[in-house]
Coordinates of C-alpha atoms (C1' of nucleotides) in Angstrom, one line a residue:
Chain A
M167 CA 20.3 61.7 -12.3
S168 CA 21.8 63.0 -15.5
N169 CA 21.6 60.0 -17.6
N170 CA 19.0 60.9 -20.3
D171 CA 20.8 64.0 -21.3
N172 CA 22.4 62.6 -24.4
S173 CA 22.6 65.5 -26.7
V174 CA 19.3 67.3 -26.7
N175 CA 19.3 68.4 -23.1
M176 CA 22.9 69.5 -22.5
T177 CA 23.4 71.9 -25.4
A178 CA 22.8 75.1 -23.7
P179 CA 24.2 75.4 -20.2
S180 CA 27.5 77.1 -20.7
R181 CA 28.3 78.5 -24.1
G182 CA 29.7 75.1 -24.9
Y183 CA 31.9 74.1 -27.7
H184 CA 31.0 71.2 -29.8
H185 CA 29.0 68.8 -27.9
G186 CA 28.0 70.5 -24.7
D187 CA 30.2 69.1 -22.1
L188 CA 31.5 65.9 -23.6
R189 CA 33.7 65.0 -20.7
A190 CA 30.9 65.0 -18.2
A191 CA 28.6 63.3 -20.8
L192 CA 31.1 60.5 -21.2
L193 CA 31.4 60.0 -17.4
D194 CA 27.6 60.0 -17.0
A195 CA 27.2 57.5 -19.9
G196 CA 29.9 55.4 -18.4
L197 CA 28.5 55.3 -15.0
D198 CA 25.1 54.6 -16.5
L199 CA 26.5 51.6 -18.4
L200 CA 28.2 50.2 -15.4
K201 CA 25.1 50.6 -13.3
S202 CA 22.8 49.1 -15.8
G203 CA 25.0 46.1 -15.5
S204 CA 24.1 45.0 -19.0
A205 CA 27.7 44.4 -20.1
E206 CA 30.1 42.6 -17.9
T207 CA 32.8 44.9 -19.3
L208 CA 32.7 48.5 -20.2
S209 CA 33.7 49.4 -23.7
L210 CA 35.2 52.7 -24.6
R211 CA 33.4 52.6 -27.9
E212 CA 30.1 51.8 -26.3
V213 CA 30.4 54.8 -24.1
A214 CA 31.2 57.0 -27.2
R215 CA 28.4 55.4 -29.1
R216 CA 26.0 56.1 -26.2
V217 CA 26.9 59.8 -26.2
G218 CA 26.7 59.9 -30.0
V219 CA 30.3 60.7 -30.7
S220 CA 33.1 59.0 -32.5
P221 CA 35.1 56.4 -30.6
T222 CA 38.3 58.4 -30.6
A223 CA 36.7 61.6 -29.3
V224 CA 37.1 60.1 -25.9
Y225 CA 40.9 60.5 -26.1
R226 CA 40.5 64.3 -26.1
H227 CA 39.3 64.0 -22.5
F228 CA 41.0 61.0 -21.2
P229 CA 44.5 59.7 -21.9
D230 CA 43.2 56.1 -22.1
K231 CA 40.5 53.8 -20.9
A232 CA 42.1 53.4 -17.5
A233 CA 41.7 57.1 -16.9
L234 CA 38.0 57.0 -17.6
L235 CA 37.6 54.0 -15.4
K236 CA 39.5 55.7 -12.6
E237 CA 37.1 58.6 -12.5
L238 CA 34.2 56.2 -12.6
C239 CA 35.7 54.4 -9.7
I240 CA 35.8 57.6 -7.7
R241 CA 32.2 58.3 -8.5
G242 CA 31.2 54.9 -7.4
A243 CA 33.2 55.1 -4.2
L244 CA 31.6 58.4 -3.3
E245 CA 28.2 57.0 -3.9
L246 CA 29.0 53.9 -1.9
A247 CA 30.2 56.1 1.0
Q248 CA 27.1 58.2 0.9
A249 CA 25.0 55.1 1.0
Q250 CA 26.9 54.0 4.1
A251 CA 26.7 57.4 5.8
Q252 CA 23.0 57.5 5.2
A253 CA 22.5 53.9 6.6
M254 CA 24.5 55.0 9.6
R255 CA 22.3 58.0 10.3
A256 CA 19.2 55.9 9.7
A257 CA 20.4 53.4 12.3
G258 CA 21.1 56.1 14.8
G259 CA 24.8 55.8 15.0
G260 CA 26.7 53.8 17.6
R261 CA 27.3 50.1 17.2
K262 CA 24.1 49.6 15.3
G263 CA 25.0 52.4 13.0
F264 CA 28.4 50.8 12.3
A265 CA 26.8 47.5 11.5
A266 CA 24.4 49.3 9.2
T267 CA 27.4 50.8 7.2
G268 CA 28.5 47.2 6.7
G269 CA 25.1 46.2 5.4
A270 CA 25.0 49.2 3.2
Y271 CA 28.3 48.2 1.7
I272 CA 27.1 44.7 0.8
R273 CA 23.8 46.0 -0.5
Y274 CA 25.5 48.5 -2.7
A275 CA 27.7 45.8 -4.1
L276 CA 24.8 43.6 -4.9
A277 CA 22.8 46.4 -6.4
N278 CA 25.7 47.5 -8.6
P279 CA 27.6 44.4 -9.3
V280 CA 29.5 45.5 -12.4
L281 CA 30.3 49.0 -11.0
F282 CA 31.4 47.6 -7.7
R283 CA 33.7 45.0 -9.3
I284 CA 35.3 47.4 -11.7
M285 CA 35.5 50.0 -9.0
M286 CA 37.4 47.7 -6.7
A287 CA 39.7 46.4 -9.4
N288 CA 40.5 49.7 -10.9
M289 CA 40.6 52.1 -8.0
P290 CA 44.1 53.5 -8.0
P291 CA 46.3 52.3 -5.1
G292 CA 45.3 54.2 -2.0
G293 CA 42.3 55.6 -3.9
F294 CA 40.0 55.1 -1.0
F295 CA 42.2 57.2 1.2
S296 CA 42.4 60.0 -1.4
S297 CA 41.5 63.5 -0.6
D298 CA 38.5 63.2 -2.7
F299 CA 37.0 61.6 0.3
S300 CA 38.1 64.1 2.8
D301 CA 34.5 64.9 3.6
D302 CA 33.8 64.3 7.2
Q303 CA 31.3 61.5 6.9
V304 CA 32.7 59.6 4.1
G305 CA 34.6 56.4 3.3
I306 CA 37.6 55.4 5.2
K307 CA 37.4 58.2 7.7
M308 CA 34.0 57.0 8.7
L309 CA 35.3 53.5 9.2
R310 CA 38.2 54.7 11.3
D311 CA 36.0 56.9 13.5
N312 CA 33.6 54.0 14.0
I313 CA 36.3 51.6 14.9
K314 CA 38.0 54.0 17.2
S315 CA 34.8 54.7 19.2
L316 CA 33.8 51.0 19.4
I317 CA 37.0 49.3 20.5
P318 CA 38.6 49.7 23.9
D319 CA 41.1 52.5 24.1
K320 CA 43.9 50.1 25.2
A321 CA 43.9 48.7 21.7
G322 CA 45.9 51.6 20.6
E323 CA 46.5 52.9 17.1
E324 CA 47.6 49.5 15.9
G325 CA 44.4 48.0 17.2
V326 CA 42.4 50.6 15.4
L327 CA 44.2 49.7 12.1
F328 CA 43.7 46.0 12.7
G329 CA 40.0 46.6 13.4
M330 CA 39.6 48.6 10.3
L331 CA 41.2 45.9 8.2
M332 CA 39.2 43.2 9.7
S333 CA 35.9 45.0 9.4
W334 CA 36.5 46.1 5.9
A335 CA 37.6 42.7 4.8
Q336 CA 34.6 41.1 6.4
V337 CA 32.0 43.1 4.4
H338 CA 34.2 43.1 1.3
G339 CA 34.6 39.3 1.4
L340 CA 30.9 38.8 1.9
S341 CA 30.2 41.1 -1.0
M342 CA 32.6 39.5 -3.4
L343 CA 31.6 36.0 -2.5
M344 CA 28.0 36.9 -3.1
L345 CA 28.7 38.7 -6.3
D346 CA 30.7 35.7 -7.6
G347 CA 28.0 33.3 -6.7
H348 CA 30.0 31.3 -4.2
I349 CA 27.7 31.9 -1.2
P350 CA 24.0 32.5 -1.5
V351 CA 22.8 36.0 -2.0
S352 CA 20.4 36.5 0.8
E353 CA 19.0 39.5 2.6
D354 CA 18.7 37.2 5.7
T355 CA 22.4 36.7 5.7
I356 CA 23.0 40.4 5.5
K357 CA 20.6 41.0 8.3
A358 CA 22.2 38.3 10.4
F359 CA 25.6 39.9 9.7
E360 CA 24.3 43.3 10.8
S361 CA 22.9 42.0 14.0
S362 CA 25.9 39.9 14.8
R363 CA 28.8 41.2 16.8
L364 CA 32.3 40.6 15.6
E365 CA 35.3 40.5 17.9
F366 CA 38.9 40.3 16.9
R367 CA 41.1 39.4 19.7
F368 CA 44.8 39.0 19.6
V369 CA 45.9 35.7 21.1
P370 CA 49.5 35.7 22.2
D371 CA 51.4 33.2 20.1
Q372 CA 52.3 30.4 22.4
P373 CA 54.3 27.4 21.5
S374 CA 52.1 25.3 23.8
E375 CA 48.8 24.3 22.4
Chain B
M251 CA 52.1 19.0 -11.2
S252 CA 52.1 18.5 -14.8
N253 CA 53.5 21.6 -16.5
N254 CA 57.1 20.5 -17.0
D255 CA 56.1 17.6 -19.1
N256 CA 54.6 19.6 -21.9
S257 CA 56.0 23.1 -22.1
V258 CA 58.7 22.7 -24.6
N259 CA 58.8 19.0 -25.0
M260 CA 56.3 18.7 -27.7
T261 CA 59.0 17.7 -30.1
A262 CA 59.1 14.1 -29.3
P263 CA 55.5 12.9 -29.4
S264 CA 54.2 15.7 -31.6
R265 CA 55.9 15.6 -34.9
G266 CA 53.4 17.1 -37.3
Y267 CA 49.8 17.6 -37.5
H268 CA 48.5 15.9 -34.4
H269 CA 49.7 17.0 -31.1
G270 CA 49.8 14.3 -28.5
D271 CA 47.4 15.5 -25.9
L272 CA 46.5 19.0 -26.9
R273 CA 43.8 19.4 -24.3
A274 CA 46.1 18.8 -21.4
A275 CA 48.8 20.9 -23.0
L276 CA 46.4 23.8 -23.3
L277 CA 45.3 23.5 -19.7
D278 CA 48.9 23.4 -18.6
A279 CA 49.9 26.3 -20.7
G280 CA 46.9 28.3 -19.5
L281 CA 47.7 27.6 -15.9
D282 CA 51.2 28.5 -16.5
L283 CA 50.2 31.8 -18.0
L284 CA 47.9 32.6 -15.2
K285 CA 50.5 31.7 -12.6
S286 CA 53.2 33.7 -14.3
G287 CA 50.9 36.6 -13.8
S288 CA 52.5 38.4 -16.7
A289 CA 49.2 39.2 -18.4
E290 CA 46.3 40.6 -16.5
T291 CA 44.0 38.7 -18.8
L292 CA 44.4 35.4 -20.3
S293 CA 44.1 35.3 -24.1
L294 CA 43.0 32.2 -25.9
R295 CA 45.3 32.9 -28.7
E296 CA 48.2 33.3 -26.4
V297 CA 47.6 29.9 -24.9
A298 CA 47.5 28.4 -28.4
R299 CA 50.6 30.3 -29.3
R300 CA 52.3 28.9 -26.3
V301 CA 51.5 25.4 -27.2
G302 CA 52.5 26.0 -30.8
V303 CA 49.1 25.5 -32.3
S304 CA 46.7 27.5 -34.3
P305 CA 44.3 29.7 -32.4
T306 CA 41.2 27.9 -33.4
A307 CA 42.6 24.5 -32.5
V308 CA 41.4 25.3 -29.0
Y309 CA 37.9 25.0 -30.1
R310 CA 38.3 21.3 -30.8
H311 CA 38.7 20.8 -27.1
F312 CA 36.7 23.5 -25.4
P313 CA 33.5 25.0 -26.6
D314 CA 34.7 28.5 -25.8
K315 CA 37.1 30.5 -23.6
A316 CA 34.8 30.3 -20.6
A317 CA 35.0 26.5 -20.7
L318 CA 38.8 26.6 -20.6
L319 CA 38.7 29.1 -17.8
K320 CA 36.3 27.0 -15.9
E321 CA 38.7 24.1 -15.9
L322 CA 41.6 26.3 -14.9
C323 CA 39.5 27.5 -12.0
I324 CA 39.0 24.0 -10.8
R325 CA 42.7 23.4 -11.0
G326 CA 43.5 26.5 -9.1
A327 CA 40.9 25.7 -6.5
L328 CA 42.3 22.2 -6.0
E329 CA 45.8 23.7 -5.6
L330 CA 44.5 26.3 -3.1
A331 CA 42.8 23.6 -1.1
Q332 CA 45.9 21.5 -1.0
A333 CA 47.9 24.5 0.2
Q334 CA 45.4 25.0 2.9
A335 CA 45.4 21.3 3.9
Q336 CA 49.1 21.3 4.1
A337 CA 49.2 24.4 6.2
M338 CA 46.7 22.9 8.5
R339 CA 48.8 19.7 9.0
A340 CA 52.0 21.8 9.5
A341 CA 50.2 23.8 12.2
G342 CA 49.1 20.6 14.0
G343 CA 45.4 21.0 13.4
G344 CA 43.0 22.5 16.0
R345 CA 42.4 26.1 16.3
K346 CA 45.9 27.0 15.1
G347 CA 45.5 24.7 12.2
F348 CA 42.3 26.4 11.2
A349 CA 44.0 29.8 11.4
A350 CA 46.7 28.4 9.3
T351 CA 44.3 27.5 6.5
G352 CA 43.2 31.1 6.5
G353 CA 46.8 32.3 6.2
A354 CA 47.4 29.8 3.4
Y355 CA 44.4 31.2 1.6
I356 CA 45.7 34.7 1.7
R357 CA 49.2 33.7 0.8
Y358 CA 48.0 31.7 -2.1
A359 CA 46.0 34.6 -3.4
L360 CA 49.0 36.9 -3.1
A361 CA 51.3 34.4 -4.8
N362 CA 49.0 33.8 -7.7
P363 CA 47.1 37.1 -8.1
V364 CA 45.9 36.6 -11.7
L365 CA 45.0 33.0 -11.2
F366 CA 43.2 33.7 -7.9
R367 CA 41.2 36.6 -9.4
I368 CA 40.1 34.7 -12.5
M369 CA 39.4 31.7 -10.5
M370 CA 37.1 33.5 -8.2
A371 CA 35.3 35.4 -10.9
N372 CA 34.9 32.5 -13.3
M373 CA 34.3 29.5 -11.0
P374 CA 30.9 28.2 -11.9
P375 CA 28.2 28.8 -9.3
G376 CA 28.6 26.4 -6.5
G377 CA 31.9 25.3 -8.0
F378 CA 33.6 25.2 -4.7
F379 CA 31.1 22.7 -3.5
S380 CA 31.4 20.5 -6.5
S381 CA 32.2 16.8 -6.3
D382 CA 35.6 17.6 -7.7
F383 CA 36.5 18.5 -4.1
S384 CA 35.0 15.5 -2.5
D385 CA 38.4 14.5 -1.2
D386 CA 38.3 14.3 2.5
Q387 CA 40.7 17.0 3.4
V388 CA 39.9 19.5 0.8
G389 CA 38.1 22.8 0.3
I390 CA 34.7 23.6 1.7
K391 CA 34.5 20.3 3.6
M392 CA 37.7 21.2 5.4
L393 CA 36.2 24.5 6.3
R394 CA 33.0 23.0 7.5
D395 CA 34.7 20.4 9.6
N396 CA 36.9 23.0 11.2
I397 CA 34.1 25.3 12.0
K398 CA 32.0 22.5 13.4
S399 CA 34.8 21.4 15.7
L400 CA 35.6 24.9 16.9
I401 CA 32.3 26.4 17.7
P402 CA 30.0 25.4 20.5
D403 CA 27.5 22.7 19.7
K404 CA 24.6 24.8 20.7
A405 CA 25.3 26.9 17.6
G406 CA 23.6 24.3 15.5
E407 CA 23.7 23.8 11.8
E408 CA 22.8 27.4 11.2
G409 CA 25.6 28.5 13.4
V410 CA 28.0 26.3 11.4
L411 CA 26.9 27.8 8.2
F412 CA 27.2 31.3 9.5
G413 CA 30.6 30.6 10.8
M414 CA 31.7 29.3 7.5
L415 CA 30.4 32.3 5.7
M416 CA 32.1 34.7 8.1
S417 CA 35.4 32.9 8.1
W418 CA 35.5 32.5 4.4
A419 CA 34.5 36.1 3.9
Q420 CA 37.2 37.3 6.3
V421 CA 40.1 35.7 4.5
H422 CA 38.6 36.3 1.1
G423 CA 38.1 40.0 1.9
L424 CA 41.7 40.4 3.1
S425 CA 43.0 38.6 0.0
M426 CA 41.0 40.8 -2.4
L427 CA 41.7 44.0 -0.7
M428 CA 45.4 43.2 -0.7
L429 CA 45.3 42.1 -4.3
D430 CA 43.6 45.3 -5.3
G431 CA 46.1 47.4 -3.4
H432 CA 43.6 48.9 -1.0
I433 CA 45.2 47.6 2.1
P434 CA 48.9 47.1 2.5
V435 CA 50.3 43.7 1.6
S436 CA 52.1 42.6 4.6
E437 CA 53.2 39.3 6.0
D438 CA 52.9 40.9 9.4
T439 CA 49.2 41.5 8.8
I440 CA 48.7 37.9 7.8
K441 CA 50.5 36.7 10.8
A442 CA 48.5 39.0 13.0
F443 CA 45.4 37.6 11.5
E444 CA 46.5 34.1 12.0
S445 CA 47.2 34.7 15.7
S446 CA 44.0 36.6 16.3
R447 CA 40.9 35.0 17.4
L448 CA 37.7 35.8 15.6
E449 CA 34.3 35.6 17.3
F450 CA 31.0 36.0 15.7
R451 CA 28.2 36.3 18.1
F452 CA 24.6 36.8 17.4
V453 CA 23.3 39.7 19.2
P454 CA 19.5 39.7 19.8
D455 CA 18.1 42.7 18.0
Q456 CA 17.2 45.0 20.8
P457 CA 15.8 48.5 20.5
S458 CA 17.8 49.6 23.5
E459 CA 21.5 50.3 22.9
Chain C
dC226 C1' 44.8 -4.6 -46.8
dG227 C1' 41.9 -0.6 -48.6
dC228 C1' 39.0 2.9 -48.0
dA229 C1' 35.5 5.7 -45.7
dT230 C1' 34.5 7.9 -41.3
dT231 C1' 35.8 10.5 -37.6
dA232 C1' 38.8 13.2 -34.7
dT233 C1' 41.9 16.8 -34.8
dG234 C1' 44.4 20.9 -36.6
dT235 C1' 44.6 24.9 -40.1
dT236 C1' 43.2 28.8 -43.0
dT237 C1' 40.4 32.3 -43.7
dA238 C1' 37.3 35.6 -42.3
dC239 C1' 34.4 38.7 -39.4
dA240 C1' 33.0 41.7 -35.8
dG241 C1' 34.6 43.9 -31.9
dT242 C1' 38.1 46.1 -28.9
dG243 C1' 41.8 49.9 -27.4
dA244 C1' 44.9 53.0 -29.4
dT245 C1' 47.6 56.3 -32.7
dA246 C1' 48.1 59.6 -36.5
dA247 C1' 46.4 62.6 -39.7
dC248 C1' 42.9 65.5 -40.8
dA249 C1' 38.7 68.7 -40.1
dT250 C1' 36.1 72.1 -37.8
dG251 C1' 34.5 75.1 -34.5
dT252 C1' 35.8 78.8 -30.7
dC253 C1' 38.1 82.5 -28.9
dG254 C1' 41.7 86.0 -28.1
dA255 C1' 44.9 89.5 -30.1
Chain D
dT96 C1' 39.6 89.7 -38.9
dC97 C1' 42.3 85.9 -38.5
dG98 C1' 45.1 82.6 -36.8
dA99 C1' 46.1 79.6 -32.8
dC100 C1' 44.1 76.2 -30.3
dA101 C1' 40.7 73.0 -28.6
dT102 C1' 37.8 69.7 -29.9
dG103 C1' 35.8 65.9 -32.9
dT104 C1' 36.3 62.6 -37.1
dT105 C1' 38.3 59.4 -40.3
dA106 C1' 41.6 55.9 -41.4
dT107 C1' 44.3 52.5 -39.7
dC108 C1' 46.6 49.0 -36.7
dA109 C1' 47.2 45.2 -33.7
dC110 C1' 44.8 42.5 -30.9
dT111 C1' 40.9 39.6 -29.3
dG112 C1' 37.0 35.6 -29.5
dT113 C1' 34.7 32.9 -32.6
dA114 C1' 32.6 30.6 -36.9
dA115 C1' 33.0 28.2 -41.4
dA116 C1' 35.3 25.8 -44.7
dC117 C1' 39.2 23.1 -45.5
dA118 C1' 43.2 19.6 -44.6
dT119 C1' 45.2 15.9 -42.5
dA120 C1' 45.9 12.1 -39.4
dA121 C1' 43.9 8.1 -36.8
dT122 C1' 40.6 4.6 -36.6
dG123 C1' 37.7 1.0 -37.7
dC124 C1' 35.0 -1.8 -40.9
dG125 C1' 34.5 -4.5 -45.3

DNA sequence: CGCATTATGTTTACAGTGATAACATGTCGA
DNA sequence: TCGACATGTTATCACTGTAAACATAATGCG
């Protein structure tokens, strides 16, 4: 949505200034480039070029490249979270639903390799916990709720946190290793993962073997 | 292991035009830069500068930047594998030893953030399985042997592979999420991970709950 | 030994990048 | 109306990777 609207489409909507809504256009173009995956790295100038504006126009709307990237990160993260939420609904919730969110995570990464990579590397610290994701069925909160409902109560808050870490790390690791070409990219593997059951159990640290 | 012998010493063997062993010096300098973690991205020119040579001299020894990076990847991977092997020995092998290799993986990533990242992103496809790591106690082979000895025989070859994927993804995910600042970097978490017991169980895909 | 061939390093140059400063232009409020 | 302000442009800088032409050292062959 909203990618072909270079200059012709967007002229009218609000009384506009120069170029319609350049800020939004830049974000759209940026997301578009990242999703097309053509370039391994996003160039500020390329974004400007795409929108048909001079390179430095970008700086009227973003202090620097990192700021643009940051916003694109958030867009990507929202999209990812939505994909996960939808997968969860489609799977009917519960343990299967949770597994489906994991599968959706990996599939999103594979479908948007450049975006995903940049998103993860440039998301501001704690970005995934930001209030942008306060929506009930989105992101970290979804993960937390799932873990909470799927592990024994006695695990406690610490157990919930540990479960979150481990689950997230699991799908994130699979995603990254696949993206980087270190393990085969295979829908079968993803399916196997989805229908496997992970357990993380604390083992008291004993000196004896 | 060979970075002290080149950094500043180039005075003795390198009077003048020809630098003793430029190729090695470039690799050492590159590794040094990546390990210092100062720059988020390695610059070819910076490496050359470091060695005291003109920027384009690099091209006499490497076709392009990617080639240099590739070799640095391999160095890093070897070092990582050695760290894992050592951790395994220190832990006395067995299940604890295996857990220790995971901890070593994460700690190596945290100790060498730039190197680790670049290494993972630039390692050629299948690089971790390359013959450079044919040493008995190194890398993927170590992982495979560990998994094989720690899961039930009935799991079969497919089970071994799945276990390898899942274990690797687990530690890799934790490493990346910590590096990217998405989960807290904490030795406690690493320790908790090491003393937890992971189980991956295939669950037959049943329509019922 | 002498000299050509080859390996290695340098200079110069080019296209591309993110970024700053100075300038231009359109928009809107008093 | 008109000037302040927001927005976009041009010029420029420092940096990057890389190619081409050039310079020098090492090597080997007569």
